[in-house]
PDB file of C-alpha atoms in Angstrom:
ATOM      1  CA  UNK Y 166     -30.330  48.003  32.170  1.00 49.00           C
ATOM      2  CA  UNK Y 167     -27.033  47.610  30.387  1.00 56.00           C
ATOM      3  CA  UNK Y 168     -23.891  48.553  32.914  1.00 61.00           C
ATOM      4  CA  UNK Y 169     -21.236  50.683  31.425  1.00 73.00           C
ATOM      5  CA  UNK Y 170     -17.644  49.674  31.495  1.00 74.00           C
ATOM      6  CA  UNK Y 171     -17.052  52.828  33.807  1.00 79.00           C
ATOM      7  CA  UNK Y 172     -19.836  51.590  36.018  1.00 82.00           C
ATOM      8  CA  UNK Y 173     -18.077  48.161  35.758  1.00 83.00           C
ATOM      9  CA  UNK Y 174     -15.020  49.145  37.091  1.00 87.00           C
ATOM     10  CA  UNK Y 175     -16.249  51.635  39.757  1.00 88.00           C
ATOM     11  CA  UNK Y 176     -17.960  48.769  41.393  1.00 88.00           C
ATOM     12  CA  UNK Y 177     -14.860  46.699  41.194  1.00 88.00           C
ATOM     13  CA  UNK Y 178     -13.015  49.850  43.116  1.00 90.00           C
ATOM     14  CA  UNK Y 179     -15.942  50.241  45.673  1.00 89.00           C
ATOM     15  CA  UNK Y 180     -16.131  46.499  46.346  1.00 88.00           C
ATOM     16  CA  UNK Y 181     -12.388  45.899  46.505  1.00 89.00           C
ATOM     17  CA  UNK Y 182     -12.154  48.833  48.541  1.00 89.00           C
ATOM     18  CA  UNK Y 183      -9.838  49.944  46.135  1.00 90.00           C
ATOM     19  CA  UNK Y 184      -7.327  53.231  47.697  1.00 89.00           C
ATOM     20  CA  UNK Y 185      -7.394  55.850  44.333  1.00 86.00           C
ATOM     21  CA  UNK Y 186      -5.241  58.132  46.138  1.00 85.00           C
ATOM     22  CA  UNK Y 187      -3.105  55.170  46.069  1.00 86.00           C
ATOM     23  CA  UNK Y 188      -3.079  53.819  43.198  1.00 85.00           C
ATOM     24  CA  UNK Y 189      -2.763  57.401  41.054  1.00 83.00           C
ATOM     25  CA  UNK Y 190       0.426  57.817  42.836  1.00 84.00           C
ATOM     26  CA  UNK Y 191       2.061  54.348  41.500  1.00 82.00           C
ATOM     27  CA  UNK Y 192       4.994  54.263  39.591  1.00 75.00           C
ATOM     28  CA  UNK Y 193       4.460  52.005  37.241  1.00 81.00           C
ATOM     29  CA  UNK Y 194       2.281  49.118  35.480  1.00 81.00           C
ATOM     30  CA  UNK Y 195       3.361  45.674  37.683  1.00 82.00           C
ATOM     31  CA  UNK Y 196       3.219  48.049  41.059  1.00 85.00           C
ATOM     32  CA  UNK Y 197      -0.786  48.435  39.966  1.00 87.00           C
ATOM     33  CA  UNK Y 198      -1.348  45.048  39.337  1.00 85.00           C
ATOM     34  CA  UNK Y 199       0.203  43.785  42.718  1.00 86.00           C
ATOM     35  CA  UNK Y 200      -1.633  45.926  44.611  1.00 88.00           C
ATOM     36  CA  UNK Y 201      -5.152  44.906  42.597  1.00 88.00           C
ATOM     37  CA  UNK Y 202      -4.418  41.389  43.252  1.00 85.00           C
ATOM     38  CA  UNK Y 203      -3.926  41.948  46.679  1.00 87.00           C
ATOM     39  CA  UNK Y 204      -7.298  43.256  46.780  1.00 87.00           C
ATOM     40  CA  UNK Y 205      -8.775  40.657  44.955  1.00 86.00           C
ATOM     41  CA  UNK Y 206      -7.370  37.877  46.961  1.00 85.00           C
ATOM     42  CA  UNK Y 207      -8.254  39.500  50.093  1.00 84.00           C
ATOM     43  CA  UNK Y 208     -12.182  40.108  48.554  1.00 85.00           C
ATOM     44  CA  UNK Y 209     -12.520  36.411  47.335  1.00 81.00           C
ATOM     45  CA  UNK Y 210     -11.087  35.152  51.124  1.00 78.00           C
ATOM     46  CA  UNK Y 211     -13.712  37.387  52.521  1.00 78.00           C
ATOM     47  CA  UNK Y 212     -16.559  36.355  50.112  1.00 71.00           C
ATOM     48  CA  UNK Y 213     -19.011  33.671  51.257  1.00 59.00           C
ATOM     49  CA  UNK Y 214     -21.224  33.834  47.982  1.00 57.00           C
ATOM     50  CA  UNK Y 215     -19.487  33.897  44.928  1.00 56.00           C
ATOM     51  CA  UNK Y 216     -22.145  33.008  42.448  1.00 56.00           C
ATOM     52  CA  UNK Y 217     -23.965  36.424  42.280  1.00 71.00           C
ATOM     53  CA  UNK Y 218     -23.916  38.830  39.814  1.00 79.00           C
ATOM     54  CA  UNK Y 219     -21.601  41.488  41.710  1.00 84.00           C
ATOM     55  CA  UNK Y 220     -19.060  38.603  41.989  1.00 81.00           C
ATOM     56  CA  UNK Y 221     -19.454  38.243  38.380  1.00 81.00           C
ATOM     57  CA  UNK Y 222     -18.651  41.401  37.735  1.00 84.00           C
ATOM     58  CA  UNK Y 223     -15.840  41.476  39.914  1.00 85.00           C
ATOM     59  CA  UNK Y 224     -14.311  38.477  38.222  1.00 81.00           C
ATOM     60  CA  UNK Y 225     -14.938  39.972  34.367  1.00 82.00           C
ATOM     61  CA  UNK Y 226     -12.440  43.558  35.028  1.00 86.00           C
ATOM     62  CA  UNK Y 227     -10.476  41.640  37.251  1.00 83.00           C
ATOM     63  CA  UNK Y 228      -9.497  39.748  34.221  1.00 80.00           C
ATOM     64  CA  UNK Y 229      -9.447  42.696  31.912  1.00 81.00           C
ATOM     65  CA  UNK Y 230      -7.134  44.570  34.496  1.00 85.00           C
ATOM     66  CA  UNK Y 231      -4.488  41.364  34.465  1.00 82.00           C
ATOM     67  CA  UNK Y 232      -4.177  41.512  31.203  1.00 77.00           C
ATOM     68  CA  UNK Y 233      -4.028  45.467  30.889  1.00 80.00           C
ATOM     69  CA  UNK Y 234      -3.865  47.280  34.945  1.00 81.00           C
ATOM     70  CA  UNK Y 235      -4.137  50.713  32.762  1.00 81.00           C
ATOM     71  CA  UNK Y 236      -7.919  50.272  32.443  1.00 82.00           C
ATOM     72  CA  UNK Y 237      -7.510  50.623  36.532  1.00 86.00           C
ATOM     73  CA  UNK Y 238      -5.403  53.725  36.458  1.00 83.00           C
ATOM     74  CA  UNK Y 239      -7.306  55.528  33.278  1.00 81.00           C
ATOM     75  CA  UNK Y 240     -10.350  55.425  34.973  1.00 83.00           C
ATOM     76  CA  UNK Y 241      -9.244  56.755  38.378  1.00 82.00           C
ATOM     77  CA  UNK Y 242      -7.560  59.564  35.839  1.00 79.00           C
ATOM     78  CA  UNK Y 243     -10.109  60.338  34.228  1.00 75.00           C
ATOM     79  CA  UNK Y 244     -12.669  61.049  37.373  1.00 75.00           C
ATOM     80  CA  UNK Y 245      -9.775  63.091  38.594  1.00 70.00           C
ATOM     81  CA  UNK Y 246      -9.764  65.184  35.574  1.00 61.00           C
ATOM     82  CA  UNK Y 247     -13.931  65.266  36.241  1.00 60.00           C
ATOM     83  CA  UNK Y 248     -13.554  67.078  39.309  1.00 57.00           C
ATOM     84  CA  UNK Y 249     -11.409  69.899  37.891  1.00 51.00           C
ATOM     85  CA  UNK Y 250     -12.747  73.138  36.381  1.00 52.00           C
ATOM     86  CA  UNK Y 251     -13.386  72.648  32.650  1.00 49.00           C
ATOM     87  CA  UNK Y 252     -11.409  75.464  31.838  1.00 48.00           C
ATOM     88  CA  UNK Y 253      -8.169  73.718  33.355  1.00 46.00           C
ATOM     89  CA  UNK Y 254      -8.927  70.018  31.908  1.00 41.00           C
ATOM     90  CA  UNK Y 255      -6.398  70.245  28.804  1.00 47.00           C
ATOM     91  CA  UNK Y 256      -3.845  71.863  30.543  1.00 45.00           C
ATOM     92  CA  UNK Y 257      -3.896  69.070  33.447  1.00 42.00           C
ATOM     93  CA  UNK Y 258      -0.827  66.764  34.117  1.00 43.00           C
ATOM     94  CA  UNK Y 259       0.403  64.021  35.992  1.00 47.00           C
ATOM     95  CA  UNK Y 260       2.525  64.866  38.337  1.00 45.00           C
ATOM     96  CA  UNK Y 261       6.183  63.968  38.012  1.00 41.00           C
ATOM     97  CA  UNK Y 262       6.715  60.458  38.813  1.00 44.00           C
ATOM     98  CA  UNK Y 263       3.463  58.957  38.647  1.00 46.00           C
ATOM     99  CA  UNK Y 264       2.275  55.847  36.518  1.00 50.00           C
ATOM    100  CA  UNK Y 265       2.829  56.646  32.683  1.00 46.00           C
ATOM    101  CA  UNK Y 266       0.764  54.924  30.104  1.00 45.00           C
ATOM    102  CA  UNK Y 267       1.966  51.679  28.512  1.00 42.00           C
ATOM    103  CA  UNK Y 268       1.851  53.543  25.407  1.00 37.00           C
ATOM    104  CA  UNK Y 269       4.800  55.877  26.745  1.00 38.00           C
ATOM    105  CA  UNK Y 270       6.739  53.390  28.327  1.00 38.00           C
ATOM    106  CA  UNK Y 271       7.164  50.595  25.939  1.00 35.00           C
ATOM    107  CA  UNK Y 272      10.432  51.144  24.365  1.00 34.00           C
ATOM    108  CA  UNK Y 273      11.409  50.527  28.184  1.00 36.00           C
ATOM    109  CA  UNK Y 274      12.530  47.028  29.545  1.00 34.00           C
ATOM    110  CA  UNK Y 275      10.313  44.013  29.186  1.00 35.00           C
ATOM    111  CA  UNK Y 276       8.062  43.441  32.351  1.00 31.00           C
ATOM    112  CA  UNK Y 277      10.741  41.499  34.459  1.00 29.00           C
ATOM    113  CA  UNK Y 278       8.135  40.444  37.447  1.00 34.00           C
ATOM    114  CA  UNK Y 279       9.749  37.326  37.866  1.00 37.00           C
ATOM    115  CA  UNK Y 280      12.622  34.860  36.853  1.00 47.00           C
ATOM    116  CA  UNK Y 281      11.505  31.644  34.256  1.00 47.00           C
ATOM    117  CA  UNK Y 282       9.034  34.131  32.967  1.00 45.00           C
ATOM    118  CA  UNK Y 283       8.140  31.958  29.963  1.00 45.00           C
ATOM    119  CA  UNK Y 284       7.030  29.700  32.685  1.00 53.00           C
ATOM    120  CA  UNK Y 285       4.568  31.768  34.072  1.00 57.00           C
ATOM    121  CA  UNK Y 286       0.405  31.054  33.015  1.00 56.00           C
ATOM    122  CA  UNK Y 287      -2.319  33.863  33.136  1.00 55.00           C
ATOM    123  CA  UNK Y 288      -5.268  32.062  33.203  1.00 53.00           C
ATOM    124  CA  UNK Y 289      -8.501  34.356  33.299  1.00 51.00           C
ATOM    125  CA  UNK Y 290      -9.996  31.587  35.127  1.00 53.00           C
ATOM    126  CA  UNK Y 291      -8.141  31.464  38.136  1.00 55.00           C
ATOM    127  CA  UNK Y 292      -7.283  34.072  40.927  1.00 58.00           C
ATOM    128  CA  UNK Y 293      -3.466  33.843  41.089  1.00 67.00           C
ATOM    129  CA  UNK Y 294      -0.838  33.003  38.687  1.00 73.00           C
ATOM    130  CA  UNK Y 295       0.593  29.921  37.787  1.00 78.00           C
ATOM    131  CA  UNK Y 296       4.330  29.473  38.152  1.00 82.00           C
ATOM    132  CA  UNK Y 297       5.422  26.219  35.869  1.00 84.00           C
ATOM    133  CA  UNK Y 298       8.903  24.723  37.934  1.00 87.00           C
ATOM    134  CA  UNK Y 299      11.472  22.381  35.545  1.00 88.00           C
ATOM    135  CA  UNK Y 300      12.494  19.876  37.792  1.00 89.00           C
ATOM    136  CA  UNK Y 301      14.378  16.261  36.589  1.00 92.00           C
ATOM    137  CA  UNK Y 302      13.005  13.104  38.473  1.00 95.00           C
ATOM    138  CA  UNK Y 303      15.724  12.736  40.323  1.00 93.00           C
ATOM    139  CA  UNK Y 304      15.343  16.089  42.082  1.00 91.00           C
ATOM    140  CA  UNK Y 305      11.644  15.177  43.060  1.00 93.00           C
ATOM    141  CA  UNK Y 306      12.897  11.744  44.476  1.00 93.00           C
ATOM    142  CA  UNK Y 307      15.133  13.577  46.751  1.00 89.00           C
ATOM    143  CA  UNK Y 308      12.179  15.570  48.192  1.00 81.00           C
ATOM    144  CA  UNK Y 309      14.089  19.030  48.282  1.00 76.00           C
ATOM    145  CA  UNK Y 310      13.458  22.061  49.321  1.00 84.00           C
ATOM    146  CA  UNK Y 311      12.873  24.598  46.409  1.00 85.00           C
ATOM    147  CA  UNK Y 312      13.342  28.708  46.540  1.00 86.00           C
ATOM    148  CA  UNK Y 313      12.802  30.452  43.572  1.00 82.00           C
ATOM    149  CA  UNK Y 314      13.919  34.214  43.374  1.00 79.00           C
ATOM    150  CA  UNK Y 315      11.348  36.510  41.615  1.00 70.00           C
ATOM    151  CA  UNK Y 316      12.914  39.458  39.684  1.00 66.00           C
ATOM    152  CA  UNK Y 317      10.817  41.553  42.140  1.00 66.00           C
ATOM    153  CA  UNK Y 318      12.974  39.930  44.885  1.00 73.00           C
ATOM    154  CA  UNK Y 319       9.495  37.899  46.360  1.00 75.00           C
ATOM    155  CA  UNK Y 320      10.808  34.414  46.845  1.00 84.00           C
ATOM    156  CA  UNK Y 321       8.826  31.401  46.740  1.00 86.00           C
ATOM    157  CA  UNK Y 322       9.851  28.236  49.002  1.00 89.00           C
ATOM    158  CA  UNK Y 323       8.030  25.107  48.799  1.00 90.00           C
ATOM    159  CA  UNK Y 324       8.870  20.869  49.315  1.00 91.00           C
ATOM    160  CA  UNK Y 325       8.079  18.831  46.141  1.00 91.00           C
ATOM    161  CA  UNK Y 326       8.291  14.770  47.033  1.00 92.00           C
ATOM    162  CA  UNK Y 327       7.576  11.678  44.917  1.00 93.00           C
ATOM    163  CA  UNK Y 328       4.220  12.083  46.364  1.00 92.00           C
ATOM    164  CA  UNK Y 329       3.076  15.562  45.680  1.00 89.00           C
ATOM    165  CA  UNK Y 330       5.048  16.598  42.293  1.00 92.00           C
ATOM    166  CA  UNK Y 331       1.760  15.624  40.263  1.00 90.00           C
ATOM    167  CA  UNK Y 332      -0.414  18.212  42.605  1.00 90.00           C
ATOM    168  CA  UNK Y 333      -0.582  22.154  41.400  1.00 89.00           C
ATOM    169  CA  UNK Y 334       0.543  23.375  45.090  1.00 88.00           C
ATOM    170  CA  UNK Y 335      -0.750  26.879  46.490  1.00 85.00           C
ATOM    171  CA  UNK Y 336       2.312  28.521  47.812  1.00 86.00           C
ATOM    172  CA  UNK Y 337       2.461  32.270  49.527  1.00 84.00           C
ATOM    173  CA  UNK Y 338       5.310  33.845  48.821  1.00 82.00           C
ATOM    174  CA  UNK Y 339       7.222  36.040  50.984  1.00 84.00           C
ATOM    175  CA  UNK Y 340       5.822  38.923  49.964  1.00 77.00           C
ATOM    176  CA  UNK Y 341       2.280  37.302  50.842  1.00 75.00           C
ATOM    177  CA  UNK Y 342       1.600  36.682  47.400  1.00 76.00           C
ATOM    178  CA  UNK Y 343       0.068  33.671  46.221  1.00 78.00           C
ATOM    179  CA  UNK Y 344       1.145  31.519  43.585  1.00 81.00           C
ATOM    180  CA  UNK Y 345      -0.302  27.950  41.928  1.00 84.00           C
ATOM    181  CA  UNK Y 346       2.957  26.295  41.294  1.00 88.00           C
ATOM    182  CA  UNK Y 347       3.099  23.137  39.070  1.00 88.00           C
ATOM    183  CA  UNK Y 348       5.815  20.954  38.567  1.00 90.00           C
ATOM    184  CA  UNK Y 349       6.558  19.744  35.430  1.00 90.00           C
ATOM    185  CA  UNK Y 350       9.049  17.172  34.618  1.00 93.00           C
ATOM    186  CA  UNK Y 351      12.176  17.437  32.519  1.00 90.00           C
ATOM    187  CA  UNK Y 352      14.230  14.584  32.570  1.00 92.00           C
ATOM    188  CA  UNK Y 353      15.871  13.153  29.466  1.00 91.00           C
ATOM    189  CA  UNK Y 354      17.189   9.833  31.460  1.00 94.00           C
ATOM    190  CA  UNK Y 355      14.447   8.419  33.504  1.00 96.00           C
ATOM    191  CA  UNK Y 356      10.345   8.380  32.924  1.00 96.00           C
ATOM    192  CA  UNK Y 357       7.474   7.825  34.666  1.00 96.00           C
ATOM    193  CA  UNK Y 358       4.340   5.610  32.281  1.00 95.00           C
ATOM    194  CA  UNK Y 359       0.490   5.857  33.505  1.00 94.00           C
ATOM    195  CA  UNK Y 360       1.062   3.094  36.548  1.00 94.00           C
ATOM    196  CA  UNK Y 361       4.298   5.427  37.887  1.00 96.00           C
ATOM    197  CA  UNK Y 362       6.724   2.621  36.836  1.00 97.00           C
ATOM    198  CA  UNK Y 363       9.860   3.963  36.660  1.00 97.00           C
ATOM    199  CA  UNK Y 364      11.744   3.887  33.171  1.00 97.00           C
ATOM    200  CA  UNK Y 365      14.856   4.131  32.158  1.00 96.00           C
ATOM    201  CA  UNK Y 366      17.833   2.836  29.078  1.00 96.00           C
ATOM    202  CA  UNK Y 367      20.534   0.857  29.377  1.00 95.00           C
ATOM    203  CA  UNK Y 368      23.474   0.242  27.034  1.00 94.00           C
ATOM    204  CA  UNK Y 369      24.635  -3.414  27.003  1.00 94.00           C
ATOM    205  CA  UNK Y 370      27.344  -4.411  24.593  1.00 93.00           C
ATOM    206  CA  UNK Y 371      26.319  -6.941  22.438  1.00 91.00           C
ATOM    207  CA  UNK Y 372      28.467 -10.129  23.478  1.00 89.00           C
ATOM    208  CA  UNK Y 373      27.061  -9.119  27.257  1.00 91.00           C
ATOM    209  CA  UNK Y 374      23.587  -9.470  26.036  1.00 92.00           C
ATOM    210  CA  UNK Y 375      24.276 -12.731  24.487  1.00 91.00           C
ATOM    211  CA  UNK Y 376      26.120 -14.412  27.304  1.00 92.00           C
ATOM    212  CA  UNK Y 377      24.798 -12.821  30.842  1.00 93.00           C
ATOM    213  CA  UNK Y 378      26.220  -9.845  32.290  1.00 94.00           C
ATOM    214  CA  UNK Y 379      26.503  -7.681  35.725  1.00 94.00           C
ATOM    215  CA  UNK Y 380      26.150  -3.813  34.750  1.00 93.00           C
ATOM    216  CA  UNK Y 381      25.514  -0.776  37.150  1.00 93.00           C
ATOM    217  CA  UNK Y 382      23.353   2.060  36.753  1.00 93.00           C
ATOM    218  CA  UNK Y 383      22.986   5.393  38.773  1.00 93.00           C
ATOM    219  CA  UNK Y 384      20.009   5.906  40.621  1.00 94.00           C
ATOM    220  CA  UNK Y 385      17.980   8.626  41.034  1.00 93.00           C
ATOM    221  CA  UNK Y 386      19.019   9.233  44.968  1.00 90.00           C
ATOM    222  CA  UNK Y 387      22.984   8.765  43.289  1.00 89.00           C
ATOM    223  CA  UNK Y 388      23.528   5.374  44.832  1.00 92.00           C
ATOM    224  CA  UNK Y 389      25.084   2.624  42.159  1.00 93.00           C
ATOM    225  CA  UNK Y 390      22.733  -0.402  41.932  1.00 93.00           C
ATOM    226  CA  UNK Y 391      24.274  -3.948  40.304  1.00 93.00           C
ATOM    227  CA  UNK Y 392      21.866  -5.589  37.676  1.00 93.00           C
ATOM    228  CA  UNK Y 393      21.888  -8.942  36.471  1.00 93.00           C
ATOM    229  CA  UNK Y 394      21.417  -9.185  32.735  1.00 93.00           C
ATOM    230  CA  UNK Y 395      20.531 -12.457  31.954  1.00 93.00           C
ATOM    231  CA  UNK Y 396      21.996 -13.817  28.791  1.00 92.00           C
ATOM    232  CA  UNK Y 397      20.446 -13.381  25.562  1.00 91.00           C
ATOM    233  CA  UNK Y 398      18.613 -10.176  27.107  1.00 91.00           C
ATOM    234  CA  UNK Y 399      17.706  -7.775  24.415  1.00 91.00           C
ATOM    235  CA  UNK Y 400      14.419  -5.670  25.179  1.00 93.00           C
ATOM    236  CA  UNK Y 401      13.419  -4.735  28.622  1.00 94.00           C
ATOM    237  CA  UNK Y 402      13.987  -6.419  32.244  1.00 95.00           C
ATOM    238  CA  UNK Y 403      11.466  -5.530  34.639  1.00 95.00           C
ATOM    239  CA  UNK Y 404      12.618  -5.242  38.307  1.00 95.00           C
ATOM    240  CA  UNK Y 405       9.514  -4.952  41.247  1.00 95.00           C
ATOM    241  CA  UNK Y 406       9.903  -2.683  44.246  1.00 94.00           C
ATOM    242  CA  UNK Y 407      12.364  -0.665  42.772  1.00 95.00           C
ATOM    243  CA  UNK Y 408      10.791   1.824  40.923  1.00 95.00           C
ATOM    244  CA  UNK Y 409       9.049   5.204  42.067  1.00 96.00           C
ATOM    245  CA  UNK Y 410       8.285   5.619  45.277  1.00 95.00           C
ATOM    246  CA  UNK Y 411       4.094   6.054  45.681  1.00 92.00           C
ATOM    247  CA  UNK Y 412       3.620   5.323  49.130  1.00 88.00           C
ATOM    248  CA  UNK Y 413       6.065   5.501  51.964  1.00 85.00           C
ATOM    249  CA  UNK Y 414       7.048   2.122  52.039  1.00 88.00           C
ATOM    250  CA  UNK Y 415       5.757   0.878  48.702  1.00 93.00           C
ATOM    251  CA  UNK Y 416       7.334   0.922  44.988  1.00 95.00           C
ATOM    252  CA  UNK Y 417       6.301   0.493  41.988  1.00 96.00           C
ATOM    253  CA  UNK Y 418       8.023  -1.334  39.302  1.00 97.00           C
ATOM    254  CA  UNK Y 419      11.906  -0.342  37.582  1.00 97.00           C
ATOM    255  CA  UNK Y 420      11.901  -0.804  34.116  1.00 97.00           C
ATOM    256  CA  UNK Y 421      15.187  -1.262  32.401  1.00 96.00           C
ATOM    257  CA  UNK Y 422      15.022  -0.878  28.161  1.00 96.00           C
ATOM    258  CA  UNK Y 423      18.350  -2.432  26.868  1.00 95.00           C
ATOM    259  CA  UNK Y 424      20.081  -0.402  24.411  1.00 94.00           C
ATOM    260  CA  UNK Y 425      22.434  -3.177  22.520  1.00 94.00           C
ATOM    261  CA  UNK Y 426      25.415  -1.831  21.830  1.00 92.00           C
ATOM    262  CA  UNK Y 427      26.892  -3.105  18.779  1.00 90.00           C
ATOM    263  CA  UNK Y 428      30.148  -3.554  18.563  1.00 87.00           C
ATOM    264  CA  UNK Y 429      32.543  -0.736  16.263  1.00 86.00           C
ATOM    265  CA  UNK Y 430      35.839  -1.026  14.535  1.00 86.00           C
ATOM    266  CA  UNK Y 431      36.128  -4.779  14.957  1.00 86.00           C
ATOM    267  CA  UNK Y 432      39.936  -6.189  14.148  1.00 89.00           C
ATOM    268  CA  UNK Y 433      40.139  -8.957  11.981  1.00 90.00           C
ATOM    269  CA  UNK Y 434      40.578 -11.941  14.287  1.00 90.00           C
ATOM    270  CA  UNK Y 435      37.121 -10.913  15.904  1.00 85.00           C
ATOM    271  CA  UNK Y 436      35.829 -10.695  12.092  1.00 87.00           C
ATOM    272  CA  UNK Y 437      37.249 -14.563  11.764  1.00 91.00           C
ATOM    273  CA  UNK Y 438      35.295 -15.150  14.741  1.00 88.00           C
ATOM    274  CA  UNK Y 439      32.122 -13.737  13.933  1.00 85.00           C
ATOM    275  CA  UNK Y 440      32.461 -15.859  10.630  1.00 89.00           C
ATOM    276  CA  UNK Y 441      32.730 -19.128  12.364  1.00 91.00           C
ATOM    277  CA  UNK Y 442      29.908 -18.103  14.803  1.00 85.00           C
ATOM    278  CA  UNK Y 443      28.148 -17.280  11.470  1.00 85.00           C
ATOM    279  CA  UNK Y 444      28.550 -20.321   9.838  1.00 88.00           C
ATOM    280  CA  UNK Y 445      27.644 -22.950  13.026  1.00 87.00           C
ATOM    281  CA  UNK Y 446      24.067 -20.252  13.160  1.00 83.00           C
ATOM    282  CA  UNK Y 447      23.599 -21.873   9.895  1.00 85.00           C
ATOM    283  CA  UNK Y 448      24.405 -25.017  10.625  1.00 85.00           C
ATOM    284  CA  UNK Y 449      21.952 -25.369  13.243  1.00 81.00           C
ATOM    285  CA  UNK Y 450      19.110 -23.727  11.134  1.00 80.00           C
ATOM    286  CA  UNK Y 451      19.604 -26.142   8.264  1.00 81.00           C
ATOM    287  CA  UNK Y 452      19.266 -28.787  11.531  1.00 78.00           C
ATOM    288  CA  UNK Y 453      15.798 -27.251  12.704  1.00 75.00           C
ATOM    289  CA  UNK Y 454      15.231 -27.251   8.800  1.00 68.00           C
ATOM    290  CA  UNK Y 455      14.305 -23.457   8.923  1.00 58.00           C
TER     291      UNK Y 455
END
């Protein structure tokens, strides 16, 4: 026998142990969703068998109620309006203060449940959000400590290190919420490739690329490290053991890309000089015979 979407969601309030008292009286649409997911987390801890039919179910109008918690709150109306005498059905209302359709509210603020909301994925698929952090490379090298501040005022505190920034981390917040965060990185100086070697560019001027030079870069903990650029350097250098950290006390490799920097509003004794460097370069080809 087919089961009804009522039927549906009454076992989802039975099985959840779901308070209707409760939830009639909520204020609005995010207050009904927090307090569903609450349930739901605290059913699927409690569950041992998750492949049956009920927990099928379950799973379906909890994702319908994510993306919409008014199915929730319709259908606990609607048995409350069930219980009254027909003749006072129509002239029925909710009482001052309580949850308001979506319908009725939407020329009010956007939902403002938490801060980087673009940054925040619904997947139907898993049981808690999934709160996307921007964080530069050099911020994950330093293994910090990171709070976020939800509009709601829940905060969120987690570590991210070199060696856990790739892993989606389950974090409760302080509101005993739980959240998937994932890290993504947004760096515009350094990059990581497929082995974690650590990437970055350098600009060289031109005459120090030729002849050998000792530059400095920043590096990601802030420190100033000296590099040799041997002469006539002008695509990568790679350096071992100094890239991104992958184990404690191991490295992987630092990959310099050198940007040549050409040299701009030359005076006319460095133009003479270019000519004469121009014409022995010719010279010596005619030599080779090439």
């Amino acid at each position: 026998m087919r089961v009804t979407q009522a039927e549906r969601v009454k076992m989802f309030i039975d099985e959840l142990n779901i308070d209707a008292d409760q939830v009639y009286n909520m204020t609005n649409k995010n207050e009904i969703l927090e307090y569903a997911r609450q349930k739901y987390i605290e059913y699927v801890k409690n569950k041992k068998v998750k492949d049956d039919s009920i927990f099928k179910t379950i799973n379906e109008v909890w994702s319908g109620i994510r993306k919409d918690p008014e199915i929730l709150f319709s259908f606990i109306l609607k048995n409350r309006e069930a219980e009254l005498p027909k003749a006072n059905r129509s002239s029925y209302k909710n009482p001052t203060g309580s949850y308001r359709s979506e319908v009725a509210t939407k020329s009010k603020a956007k939902n403002t449940k938490t801060i980087l909301e673009e940054f925040i994925i619904q997947d139907d698929n898993t049981i808690f959000d999934k709160i996307i952090v921007p964080m530069t490379l050099g911020e994950i090298y330093k293994s910090n400590k990171k709070v976020i501040v939800m509009k709601n005022r829940d905060v969120l505190e987690f570590e991210v290190t070199p060696y856990n920034f790739k892993e989606d981390m389950q974090v409760l917040s302080k509101n005993n919420m739980f959240y998937i965060v994932s890290i993504k990185v947004n760096d515009t100086k350094w990059w990581l490739d497929d082995k974690m070697n650590l990437h970055t560019t350098v600009s060289v001027p031109l005459y120090d690329c030729m002849l050998g030079c000792i530059t400095a870069i920043e590096y990601l903990d802030g420190e100033i490290m000296k590099i040799d650029i041997p002469s006539e350097t002008y695509s990568t250098i790679k350096l071992s053991g100094l890239g991104w950290p992958v184990k404690p006390n191991r490295k992987t490799d630092l990959v310099l890309h050198i940007n040549v920097d050409f040299p701009k509003n030359i005076s006319e004794y460095e133009r003479e000089i270019l000519k004469t460097l121009q014409k022995i370069e010719k010279v010596k080809r005619n030599n080779l015979g090439t």
